[in-house]
Coordinates of C-alpha atoms in Angstrom, one line a residue:
M73 CA 47.9 7.8 0.3
L74 CA 46.8 5.0 -1.8
P75 CA 44.6 3.3 0.2
N76 CA 42.7 6.9 1.3
L77 CA 42.4 7.4 -2.5
A78 CA 40.9 4.0 -2.9
R79 CA 38.5 4.5 -0.5
R80 CA 37.2 8.0 -1.7
L81 CA 36.7 6.1 -5.3
R82 CA 34.7 3.5 -3.4
R83 CA 32.3 6.3 -1.9
A84 CA 32.0 8.2 -4.9
W85 CA 31.6 4.9 -7.3
P86 CA 27.7 4.6 -6.6
A87 CA 27.0 8.3 -8.1
L88 CA 29.7 7.7 -10.9
N89 CA 28.4 4.5 -12.0
A90 CA 24.7 5.2 -12.2
P91 CA 24.8 6.7 -15.5
L92 CA 27.4 4.0 -16.8
M93 CA 25.1 1.2 -15.7
L94 CA 21.9 2.8 -17.3
A95 CA 23.9 3.6 -20.5
R96 CA 25.0 -0.3 -20.6
R97 CA 21.7 -1.7 -19.8
T98 CA 19.9 0.6 -22.3
W99 CA 22.5 -0.6 -25.0
R100 CA 22.2 -4.3 -23.8
E101 CA 18.2 -4.2 -24.2
R102 CA 17.9 -2.0 -27.0
R103 CA 16.1 -4.9 -28.9
W104 CA 13.2 -4.6 -26.0
W105 CA 12.7 -0.9 -25.7
R106 CA 10.0 -0.8 -28.5
D107 CA 7.8 -3.3 -26.3
I108 CA 8.5 -1.9 -23.3
L109 CA 7.5 1.7 -24.4
R110 CA 4.3 0.3 -25.8
D111 CA 3.7 -1.7 -22.6
Y112 CA 4.3 1.4 -20.3
A113 CA 2.0 3.8 -22.5
K114 CA -0.6 1.1 -22.0
T115 CA 0.0 0.9 -18.2
R116 CA -0.5 4.7 -18.1
R117 CA -3.8 4.5 -19.7
E118 CA -5.0 1.7 -17.6
A119 CA -3.8 3.2 -14.3
A120 CA -4.8 6.9 -15.1
F121 CA -7.7 6.9 -12.6
L122 CA -5.4 5.7 -10.0
R123 CA -3.1 8.7 -10.5
E124 CA -6.1 11.1 -10.5
A125 CA -7.5 9.5 -7.3
Q126 CA -8.1 11.8 -4.3
V127 CA -6.9 10.4 -0.9
I128 CA -6.8 11.7 2.5
P129 CA -3.3 11.1 4.2
S130 CA -3.5 8.9 7.1
G131 CA -0.3 9.5 8.2
R132 CA 0.7 5.8 7.9
S133 CA 3.3 4.8 5.6
L134 CA 4.4 1.5 3.3
T135 CA 8.0 0.9 2.1
V136 CA 8.2 -1.5 -0.9
F137 CA 11.4 -3.0 -1.4
V138 CA 12.1 -3.2 -5.1
L139 CA 15.7 -2.6 -5.8
D140 CA 16.1 -3.4 -9.5
D141 CA 13.7 -2.5 -12.2
E142 CA 14.5 -5.7 -14.7
M143 CA 11.3 -7.4 -13.5
I144 CA 8.7 -5.3 -14.8
Y145 CA 6.0 -7.7 -14.0
G146 CA 7.0 -7.6 -10.3
I147 CA 7.1 -4.0 -10.3
K148 CA 3.5 -3.7 -11.4
Q149 CA 2.4 -6.0 -9.0
L150 CA 4.0 -4.4 -6.3
A151 CA 2.5 -0.9 -7.5
F152 CA -1.1 -2.4 -8.0
V153 CA -1.3 -4.2 -4.5
S154 CA 0.2 -0.7 -2.8
Q155 CA -3.2 0.7 -4.0
A156 CA -4.9 -1.1 -1.3
L157 CA -3.3 0.9 1.1
R158 CA -2.6 4.3 -1.2
L159 CA -6.4 4.8 -1.7
R160 CA -6.7 4.5 2.2
G161 CA -4.2 7.3 2.5
W162 CA -1.0 5.6 3.4
T163 CA 2.0 7.0 2.0
I164 CA 4.0 4.5 -0.5
Q165 CA 7.6 4.9 -0.8
V166 CA 9.6 2.7 -3.0
V167 CA 13.4 1.7 -2.4
L168 CA 15.5 1.4 -5.6
R169 CA 19.4 0.6 -5.6
N170 CA 20.3 3.5 -7.2
R171 CA 19.3 6.6 -9.3
S172 CA 19.7 4.6 -12.6
M173 CA 16.6 3.0 -12.0
L174 CA 14.6 5.2 -14.3
L175 CA 12.4 2.7 -15.6
G176 CA 11.2 1.4 -12.3
V177 CA 10.5 5.1 -11.4
A178 CA 8.4 5.5 -14.3
Y179 CA 6.4 2.7 -13.9
F180 CA 5.5 3.4 -10.1
R181 CA 4.6 6.9 -11.2
A182 CA 2.3 5.6 -13.9
F183 CA 0.3 4.3 -10.6
G184 CA 0.6 7.5 -9.0
I185 CA 3.3 6.3 -6.6
D186 CA 6.2 9.3 -6.7
R187 CA 8.1 8.9 -3.3
F188 CA 11.5 7.0 -4.0
V189 CA 14.4 6.3 -1.8
Y190 CA 17.9 5.1 -3.3
L191 CA 20.1 2.7 -1.2
S192 CA 23.1 4.3 -2.8
D193 CA 22.6 7.6 -1.1
M194 CA 23.1 5.9 2.0
Q195 CA 26.8 6.5 2.3
L196 CA 29.2 4.8 4.4
S197 CA 32.4 6.5 6.4
A198 CA 35.8 4.9 5.8
A199 CA 35.7 3.7 9.1
E200 CA 32.4 1.8 8.4
Q201 CA 34.0 0.6 5.1
A202 CA 37.2 -0.8 7.1
Y203 CA 35.1 -2.5 9.5
C204 CA 33.2 -4.7 6.6
E205 CA 36.8 -5.2 5.2
S206 CA 38.2 -6.7 8.2
S207 CA 34.9 -8.5 9.3
A208 CA 34.8 -10.3 6.0
N209 CA 38.6 -11.1 6.4
R210 CA 37.8 -12.4 9.9
L211 CA 34.8 -14.5 8.6
L212 CA 37.0 -16.0 5.5
N213 CA 40.0 -16.8 7.7
Q214 CA 38.7 -20.1 9.0
P215 CA 37.6 -23.5 7.6
L216 CA 34.9 -23.0 5.5
S217 CA 31.7 -25.4 5.1
L218 CA 28.4 -24.7 4.0
Q219 CA 26.8 -25.2 7.3
L220 CA 29.2 -23.2 8.9
I221 CA 29.0 -20.0 6.4
K222 CA 25.0 -20.8 6.8
E223 CA 25.3 -19.4 10.5
W224 CA 27.1 -16.1 9.8
H225 CA 25.5 -13.3 11.3
F226 CA 26.6 -9.5 10.8
E227 CA 25.0 -6.6 12.8
G228 CA 22.0 -8.3 13.6
C229 CA 21.4 -9.8 9.9
W230 CA 21.6 -13.6 9.1
I231 CA 23.9 -13.3 6.3
G232 CA 24.7 -16.7 5.9
P233 CA 22.1 -18.3 3.9
Q234 CA 21.9 -14.9 1.7
V235 CA 25.5 -15.1 0.6
I236 CA 25.5 -19.0 0.0
S237 CA 22.2 -18.9 -2.2
T238 CA 23.3 -16.1 -4.1
L239 CA 26.7 -17.8 -4.7
S240 CA 24.8 -21.0 -5.7
R241 CA 22.6 -19.2 -8.2
I242 CA 26.1 -17.6 -9.8
R243 CA 27.6 -21.2 -10.2
F244 CA 24.5 -23.4 -10.7
E245 CA 26.1 -26.1 -8.6
G246 CA 24.4 -29.0 -6.7
M247 CA 27.4 -29.3 -4.2
M248 CA 29.6 -26.3 -3.0
D249 CA 33.4 -26.9 -2.8
F250 CA 34.6 -24.2 -0.5
S251 CA 38.2 -25.7 -0.9
D252 CA 37.9 -24.8 -4.7
P253 CA 40.0 -21.6 -5.1
Q254 CA 37.6 -20.0 -7.6
V255 CA 34.5 -20.7 -5.1
R256 CA 36.7 -19.0 -2.6
L257 CA 37.7 -16.0 -4.6
R258 CA 34.0 -15.3 -5.6
L259 CA 33.0 -15.5 -2.1
K260 CA 35.8 -13.3 -1.1
E261 CA 34.8 -10.9 -3.9
M262 CA 30.9 -10.5 -2.7
L263 CA 31.6 -10.9 0.9
A264 CA 32.7 -7.2 1.9
P265 CA 30.1 -5.5 -0.4
S266 CA 27.3 -7.7 1.1
L267 CA 28.4 -6.4 4.8
E268 CA 28.2 -3.0 3.5
H269 CA 24.8 -3.6 2.2
V270 CA 23.8 -4.5 5.8
L271 CA 25.1 -1.1 7.1
R272 CA 23.5 0.8 4.3
A273 CA 19.9 -1.2 4.8
R274 CA 20.3 -0.2 8.5
K275 CA 20.9 3.6 7.6
L276 CA 17.9 3.3 5.3
M277 CA 15.5 2.0 7.6
Q278 CA 16.8 4.8 10.4
A279 CA 16.3 7.7 8.0
H280 CA 13.0 6.3 6.3
P281 CA 10.9 4.4 9.0
A282 CA 7.6 3.0 7.8
N283 CA 4.5 1.1 9.6
L284 CA 4.7 -1.7 7.0
G285 CA 7.0 -3.3 4.6
L286 CA 6.1 -5.0 1.3
T287 CA 8.2 -7.0 -0.9
I288 CA 8.6 -9.9 -3.3
E289 CA 12.1 -11.4 -2.7
A290 CA 12.8 -11.3 1.2
N291 CA 16.2 -13.3 1.0
Y292 CA 19.3 -13.4 -1.0
A293 CA 22.4 -10.7 -0.2
A294 CA 20.4 -8.0 -1.9
F295 CA 16.8 -8.1 -0.1
G296 CA 17.7 -10.3 3.0
P297 CA 19.5 -7.4 4.9
L298 CA 16.7 -4.8 4.1
V299 CA 13.8 -7.0 5.5
D300 CA 16.1 -8.0 8.5
M301 CA 16.6 -4.3 9.3
A302 CA 13.2 -3.4 8.9
I303 CA 12.0 -6.1 11.4
A304 CA 14.4 -5.0 13.5
H305 CA 13.2 -1.7 13.6
G306 CA 9.9 -2.9 14.4
T307 CA 8.3 -3.1 10.9
A308 CA 6.6 -6.1 10.0
V309 CA 7.2 -7.0 6.1
I310 CA 4.7 -8.8 4.0
Q311 CA 6.2 -10.9 1.6
M312 CA 4.5 -11.3 -2.0
I313 CA 4.9 -14.5 -4.1
Q314 CA 3.5 -15.7 -7.3
P315 CA 1.9 -19.3 -6.6
W316 CA 1.1 -22.0 -9.2
K317 CA -2.1 -20.2 -10.0
D318 CA -2.3 -17.3 -12.7
D319 CA -4.9 -15.6 -11.3
G320 CA -3.9 -15.5 -7.5
L321 CA -0.8 -14.0 -5.3
L322 CA 0.0 -15.3 -1.9
F323 CA 1.0 -13.3 1.0
R324 CA 2.5 -13.8 4.4
R325 CA 3.6 -11.5 7.3
L326 CA 7.3 -11.7 8.3
T327 CA 8.0 -11.0 11.9
D328 CA 10.5 -12.1 14.3
S329 CA 9.1 -15.2 14.7
T330 CA 8.2 -15.8 11.3
R331 CA 11.1 -14.3 9.4
R332 CA 12.5 -17.9 8.6
Q333 CA 9.4 -19.7 7.5
H334 CA 8.4 -20.5 4.1
P335 CA 6.2 -17.7 2.4
S336 CA 3.6 -20.4 1.3
S337 CA 3.7 -22.1 4.8
V338 CA 0.5 -22.7 6.6
A339 CA 0.9 -21.8 10.3
L340 CA -0.1 -24.1 12.8
E341 CA -2.6 -21.8 14.2
T342 CA -4.0 -21.2 11.1
L343 CA -4.3 -25.0 10.3
N344 CA -6.0 -25.9 13.4
R345 CA -8.5 -22.8 13.1
V346 CA -9.5 -24.2 9.6
M347 CA -9.8 -27.7 10.6
Q348 CA -12.6 -26.7 13.2
G349 CA -15.0 -27.0 10.5
P350 CA -16.2 -30.3 9.2
W351 CA -14.3 -31.9 5.9
T352 CA -17.3 -32.4 4.1
D353 CA -17.5 -33.3 0.1
A354 CA -17.1 -29.7 -0.8
E355 CA -13.5 -29.7 0.4
E356 CA -12.8 -33.1 -0.9
Q357 CA -14.2 -32.3 -4.5
A358 CA -12.3 -28.9 -4.3
L359 CA -9.0 -30.7 -3.2
K360 CA -9.5 -33.2 -6.4
R361 CA -10.2 -30.3 -8.9
L362 CA -7.0 -28.7 -7.4
F363 CA -5.1 -31.6 -8.0
A364 CA -6.3 -32.1 -11.7
D365 CA -5.7 -28.3 -12.2
R366 CA -2.3 -28.4 -11.1
Y367 CA -1.3 -31.2 -13.0
G368 CA -3.5 -31.1 -15.9
G369 CA -2.0 -27.9 -17.8
R370 CA -5.1 -25.4 -16.6
W371 CA -2.5 -23.1 -15.1
F372 CA 0.6 -21.8 -17.2
L373 CA 2.9 -21.5 -14.2
Q374 CA 2.4 -25.0 -13.1
A375 CA 2.1 -26.4 -16.5
R376 CA 5.8 -25.3 -17.1
N377 CA 6.8 -27.9 -14.6
Q378 CA 4.5 -30.6 -16.3
K379 CA 4.9 -29.6 -19.9
N380 CA 4.1 -32.3 -22.4
T381 CA 3.6 -35.0 -19.6
R382 CA 0.6 -37.3 -19.5
P383 CA -1.1 -39.9 -17.0
Y384 CA 0.5 -43.2 -16.5
T385 CA -1.2 -46.2 -15.1
F386 CA 0.7 -48.5 -12.6
D387 CA 1.2 -51.2 -15.3
E388 CA 2.6 -48.7 -17.6
L389 CA 5.1 -47.4 -15.0
A390 CA 6.0 -51.0 -14.2
T391 CA 6.7 -51.5 -17.8
R392 CA 8.6 -48.5 -18.5
F393 CA 10.8 -48.5 -15.5
S394 CA 11.1 -52.2 -15.1
I395 CA 9.3 -52.1 -11.7
D396 CA 9.2 -55.2 -9.8
P397 CA 5.2 -55.5 -8.9
R398 CA 6.2 -57.6 -5.7
K399 CA 8.1 -54.8 -4.0
P400 CA 6.6 -51.4 -3.2
V401 CA 7.8 -48.3 -5.1
T402 CA 9.3 -45.4 -3.4
V403 CA 10.0 -41.9 -5.5
I404 CA 12.7 -39.5 -4.3
F405 CA 11.6 -36.2 -5.2
S406 CA 14.7 -34.1 -6.0
Q407 CA 14.9 -30.4 -5.3
V408 CA 16.4 -28.0 -7.8
L409 CA 19.9 -28.6 -6.4
W410 CA 21.8 -25.4 -7.3
D411 CA 18.5 -23.2 -6.4
A412 CA 19.9 -23.0 -2.8
N413 CA 16.6 -22.6 -0.8
L414 CA 18.7 -22.3 2.5
F415 CA 16.2 -19.8 4.6
Y416 CA 13.6 -22.1 5.7
G417 CA 14.3 -24.7 8.1
D418 CA 17.1 -26.8 9.2
D419 CA 19.0 -29.4 7.2
I420 CA 20.3 -33.0 8.3
F421 CA 22.8 -32.8 5.4
E422 CA 25.4 -30.1 4.4
D423 CA 23.4 -29.3 1.1
Y424 CA 21.1 -30.4 -1.2
G425 CA 23.8 -32.3 -3.5
E426 CA 24.8 -34.1 -0.2
W427 CA 21.2 -35.1 0.2
F428 CA 20.8 -36.1 -3.4
V429 CA 23.9 -38.3 -3.6
E430 CA 23.4 -39.9 0.0
T431 CA 19.7 -40.8 -0.5
I432 CA 20.3 -42.4 -3.8
R433 CA 23.2 -44.4 -1.9
A434 CA 20.6 -45.4 0.3
A435 CA 18.1 -46.3 -2.4
C436 CA 20.9 -48.7 -4.1
A437 CA 21.5 -50.3 -0.7
N438 CA 17.7 -51.2 0.1
Q439 CA 16.7 -53.7 -2.8
A440 CA 13.6 -54.6 -1.0
M441 CA 11.8 -51.8 -2.6
N442 CA 12.0 -50.2 -6.2
W443 CA 13.5 -46.7 -6.4
L444 CA 12.6 -43.8 -8.9
V445 CA 14.5 -40.9 -8.7
K446 CA 12.5 -38.0 -10.2
I447 CA 14.7 -34.9 -11.3
H448 CA 12.3 -31.7 -10.7
P449 CA 10.8 -30.9 -13.9
A450 CA 11.4 -27.0 -13.1
N451 CA 15.1 -27.7 -14.1
V452 CA 13.8 -27.5 -17.8
W453 CA 12.4 -24.0 -17.7
K454 CA 14.9 -22.5 -15.2
R455 CA 17.6 -23.8 -17.1
S456 CA 16.2 -22.2 -20.3
Y457 CA 15.4 -18.9 -18.4
E458 CA 19.1 -18.7 -16.8
N459 CA 20.6 -20.0 -20.3
I460 CA 22.4 -23.0 -18.6
T461 CA 23.6 -25.5 -21.1
R462 CA 26.1 -27.4 -19.0
E463 CA 25.3 -31.0 -18.0
Y464 CA 22.5 -31.3 -15.4
A465 CA 24.1 -30.9 -11.5
E466 CA 21.9 -34.1 -10.6
T467 CA 23.5 -36.2 -13.4
E468 CA 26.8 -35.1 -13.0
L469 CA 26.6 -36.0 -9.2
I470 CA 25.4 -39.4 -10.1
R471 CA 28.0 -40.1 -12.7
R472 CA 30.9 -38.8 -10.3
E473 CA 29.8 -39.9 -6.9
I474 CA 27.9 -43.2 -7.7
G475 CA 28.4 -44.3 -11.1
E476 CA 26.0 -46.8 -12.9
L477 CA 22.6 -47.1 -10.7
P478 CA 21.6 -50.7 -10.1
P479 CA 18.4 -52.2 -11.7
H480 CA 16.2 -51.6 -8.7
V481 CA 16.9 -47.7 -8.8
K482 CA 15.5 -45.8 -12.2
L483 CA 16.1 -42.1 -13.0
I484 CA 13.0 -40.1 -14.3
D485 CA 14.6 -37.2 -16.2
A486 CA 13.4 -33.8 -15.9
H487 CA 11.9 -34.0 -19.5
D488 CA 10.4 -37.0 -18.8
D489 CA 6.3 -37.3 -19.8
V490 CA 5.3 -39.1 -16.7
S491 CA 2.7 -36.8 -14.7
T492 CA 3.6 -36.3 -11.1
L493 CA 0.1 -37.1 -10.6
S494 CA 0.3 -40.4 -11.7
L495 CA 3.3 -41.0 -9.3
F496 CA 1.2 -39.7 -6.3
E497 CA -1.9 -42.1 -7.3
S498 CA 0.4 -45.2 -8.0
V499 CA 3.3 -45.2 -5.7
D500 CA 3.6 -46.2 -2.0
F501 CA 6.4 -43.9 -0.3
G502 CA 7.9 -40.5 -1.1
V503 CA 11.1 -39.0 -0.3
T504 CA 12.0 -35.0 -0.3
V505 CA 13.8 -32.7 1.7
R506 CA 11.0 -30.1 2.1
G507 CA 9.6 -30.0 -1.5
T508 CA 5.7 -29.3 -2.5
A509 CA 5.6 -33.1 -3.4
G510 CA 6.0 -34.1 0.3
M511 CA 2.6 -32.2 1.2
E512 CA 0.8 -33.5 -2.1
I513 CA 1.9 -37.2 -1.7
V514 CA 0.2 -37.7 1.5
C515 CA -3.1 -36.6 0.3
F516 CA -3.2 -40.0 -1.4
G517 CA -2.3 -42.0 1.6
K518 CA 1.4 -42.2 1.1
H519 CA 3.9 -41.7 3.6
C520 CA 6.5 -39.0 2.8
V521 CA 10.0 -39.0 4.6
T522 CA 11.3 -35.5 4.7
A523 CA 15.3 -34.6 5.5
G524 CA 14.9 -31.2 7.0
T525 CA 12.5 -28.9 8.7
G526 CA 10.3 -26.7 6.4
R527 CA 7.0 -25.4 5.4
Y528 CA 4.9 -28.8 6.7
S529 CA 7.1 -30.5 8.8
G530 CA 5.9 -31.1 12.2
L531 CA 2.1 -30.7 11.5
G532 CA 1.5 -34.4 11.9
F533 CA 1.3 -36.0 8.6
T534 CA 5.0 -36.4 7.3
L535 CA 7.8 -38.8 8.6
D536 CA 10.4 -36.4 9.8
C537 CA 13.7 -37.2 10.7
A538 CA 15.8 -35.7 13.5
D539 CA 19.1 -36.3 12.4
R540 CA 21.0 -38.6 9.5
Q541 CA 21.0 -41.7 11.4
Q542 CA 17.0 -41.7 11.7
Y543 CA 16.7 -40.8 8.2
F544 CA 19.1 -43.7 7.0
E545 CA 17.1 -45.9 9.2
R546 CA 13.7 -44.8 7.6
L547 CA 15.0 -45.5 4.4
A548 CA 16.3 -48.9 5.0
H549 CA 13.2 -50.1 6.4
L550 CA 10.5 -47.8 4.8
Q551 CA 8.8 -51.0 3.3
E552 CA 8.1 -51.9 6.6
Q553 CA 6.5 -48.6 7.7
P554 CA 2.7 -48.9 8.6
P555 CA -0.1 -47.4 6.5
M556 CA -1.0 -43.7 7.2
T557 CA -3.7 -43.4 9.7
T558 CA -7.0 -41.9 8.8
D559 CA -6.5 -39.0 10.9
E560 CA -3.0 -38.2 9.4
V561 CA -4.3 -38.6 5.9
L562 CA -7.5 -36.1 6.8
R563 CA -4.7 -33.5 8.4
A564 CA -2.6 -33.7 5.2
K565 CA -5.7 -32.8 3.2
W566 CA -6.7 -30.2 5.6
H567 CA -3.3 -28.6 5.0
A568 CA -3.1 -29.1 1.1
Y569 CA -6.6 -27.6 1.0
T570 CA -5.6 -24.4 3.3
A571 CA -2.2 -24.0 1.3
F572 CA -3.9 -24.5 -2.2
V573 CA -7.2 -23.3 -2.1
L574 CA -7.5 -20.8 0.8
R575 CA -4.1 -19.2 0.8
P576 CA -3.9 -17.7 -2.6
W577 CA -5.4 -14.4 -2.7
P578 CA -7.9 -14.2 -5.8
M579 CA -6.9 -11.1 -8.1
V580 CA -9.7 -9.5 -9.7
S581 CA -9.1 -6.0 -10.4
A582 CA -6.1 -6.9 -12.4
R583 CA -5.1 -10.1 -14.6
A584 CA -1.8 -11.8 -15.1
R585 CA -0.5 -12.6 -18.6
F586 CA 2.3 -15.1 -19.3
A587 CA 4.5 -16.2 -22.3
Y588 CA 6.5 -19.2 -22.9
R589 CA 9.9 -19.0 -24.5
E590 CA 11.7 -22.0 -25.4
T591 CA 15.3 -20.3 -24.8
G592 CA 16.2 -17.1 -23.1
R593 CA 13.8 -14.5 -21.6
H594 CA 12.0 -11.2 -22.5
P595 CA 11.3 -8.7 -20.0
L596 CA 7.3 -8.8 -20.7
D597 CA 7.3 -12.6 -20.5
H598 CA 5.2 -12.1 -17.5
N599 CA 3.1 -9.0 -17.4
L600 CA 0.1 -7.6 -15.7
D601 CA -3.1 -5.7 -17.0
V602 CA -5.2 -3.5 -14.8
I603 CA -8.8 -4.6 -15.4
A604 CA -10.4 -2.2 -13.0
E605 CA -11.2 1.0 -14.6
T606 CA -12.5 3.2 -11.7
V607 CA -12.0 3.3 -7.7
D608 CA -15.5 2.3 -7.7
D609 CA -14.7 -0.8 -9.7
I610 CA -12.0 -1.6 -7.2
A611 CA -14.5 -1.2 -4.4
K612 CA -16.9 -3.4 -6.3
F613 CA -14.4 -6.3 -7.2
G614 CA -13.5 -6.2 -3.6
D615 CA -10.1 -7.9 -3.9
L616 CA -8.0 -4.9 -2.7
D617 CA -10.2 -4.5 0.2
D618 CA -9.8 -7.7 1.4
W619 CA -5.9 -7.2 1.2
A620 CA -5.9 -4.2 3.1
E621 CA -8.1 -5.5 5.9
W622 CA -5.8 -8.5 6.4
A623 CA -2.6 -6.4 6.0
T624 CA -3.6 -3.8 8.5
S625 CA -4.7 -6.8 10.9
D626 CA -1.9 -8.9 12.9
R627 CA -2.6 -12.3 11.2
I628 CA 0.2 -14.2 9.7
D629 CA -1.0 -15.7 6.8
Y630 CA -3.5 -14.3 4.3
V631 CA -6.4 -16.8 4.2
F632 CA -9.4 -16.1 1.8
R633 CA -12.3 -17.3 3.7
E634 CA -11.0 -15.3 6.9
A635 CA -10.6 -12.5 4.9
K636 CA -14.0 -12.4 3.5
G637 CA -15.4 -12.6 7.1

């Protein structure tokens, strides 16, 4: 009797919970509603011409994965970019989590989009819920490790990375201890609902098929199953991410073959195509300007990672960190350890925390070099954004696992004023797992050792490692590594030029606005203004037409030069 009652309550809960969630959220965000209502009214005025536009239906449809409506900027980005296909007659259908997402509905309707699909409407039977419960128990009833969990699959969906990364974002830890009762309890609490989410995603894709999908987030426990199920049903999904440039976006087509590649990757075929042209002074100067912009504070989004930094000469670095000038210098570019980016590539360590600790141990053992351990500067604003006040995961790991660092190993704090560009220019080697610094430092003729596959491994300009043994051997003898060849450096430059200059889609018909807060967040910290005032303006600016031509092709990477023909 009681189990049946519990199942009935679980099935009815989404409908019962929606108004409660809306009321709770309204109360929690009451201090922001005046700002949100003003922004909504402004958005309606700006997008009025889009609502009034007459379009001839094409019989094709685009599914936009939104789920939540707390990121107003993301909603407006998706609604705006969708106009590229909507104005060509495509039907736009928006996937939301449940019917309490009234703010999301309102903003999409402001752009003339009024077809909504709710994940909570995809009901599961008692048998399906029991199947998810038993499957969760089966997965949990075994010795657990990060790499084992990473391989978990369920009904065609690779749930392992989704679950771990969601758990990591909750706990903000560099190393996940699955013997910890609290960790196992949290995993148990989230696993069965995650499996149910997979079945709901499949039902949604079956009930509401589309020709194409569009999303900002393609992973974590919420979005991963939707994207996986869309691809399983033959629907390619375009992932849109915000790069370091304020006035551009990155787009990549996710298919069976590209699903697990980083959205800012440059496909080998794209790189080879671009490299058919000559490397001229124009490309060289464009790349130099690119690095100057990235590390000179031009762009708000990148400047968050370089707040209050300044250039350092090698002599200044040597004095500041007591560098022995007779020995080469290697920088270990740390990841944000708790931002578990497990969706792309293979790792040779259990997690970022283990990589961090073991790499520093290897540095401590190699006294033939100076070692600088750079804590990722994004920690500063990410911790502020998430209201994290606990000790840095990196310093906690060093204190707990290593202890006092030897004189030839120095820590560069996340708050430090040393410009990363100065490190590229002055040091001799770099080490990372798959961080962006690895594809940048090589453009300066400096080798970079990677500890896992990723967006640029295997492209011919990094020192990739097949296993831990090769990795540790490289670190132990890195000072003996011959310099990069001219061809390796040129290939690295072409890759960076393609990734940083050509891959971003230049947004003209709309403009992003950003604000910086020392602590906490506001739902309109990131925002979007529609600049075009008529459909003719959109045609004149050409950005949405360029995107539509690419989106309806079969090319994986959006590349500006190719889109322009």
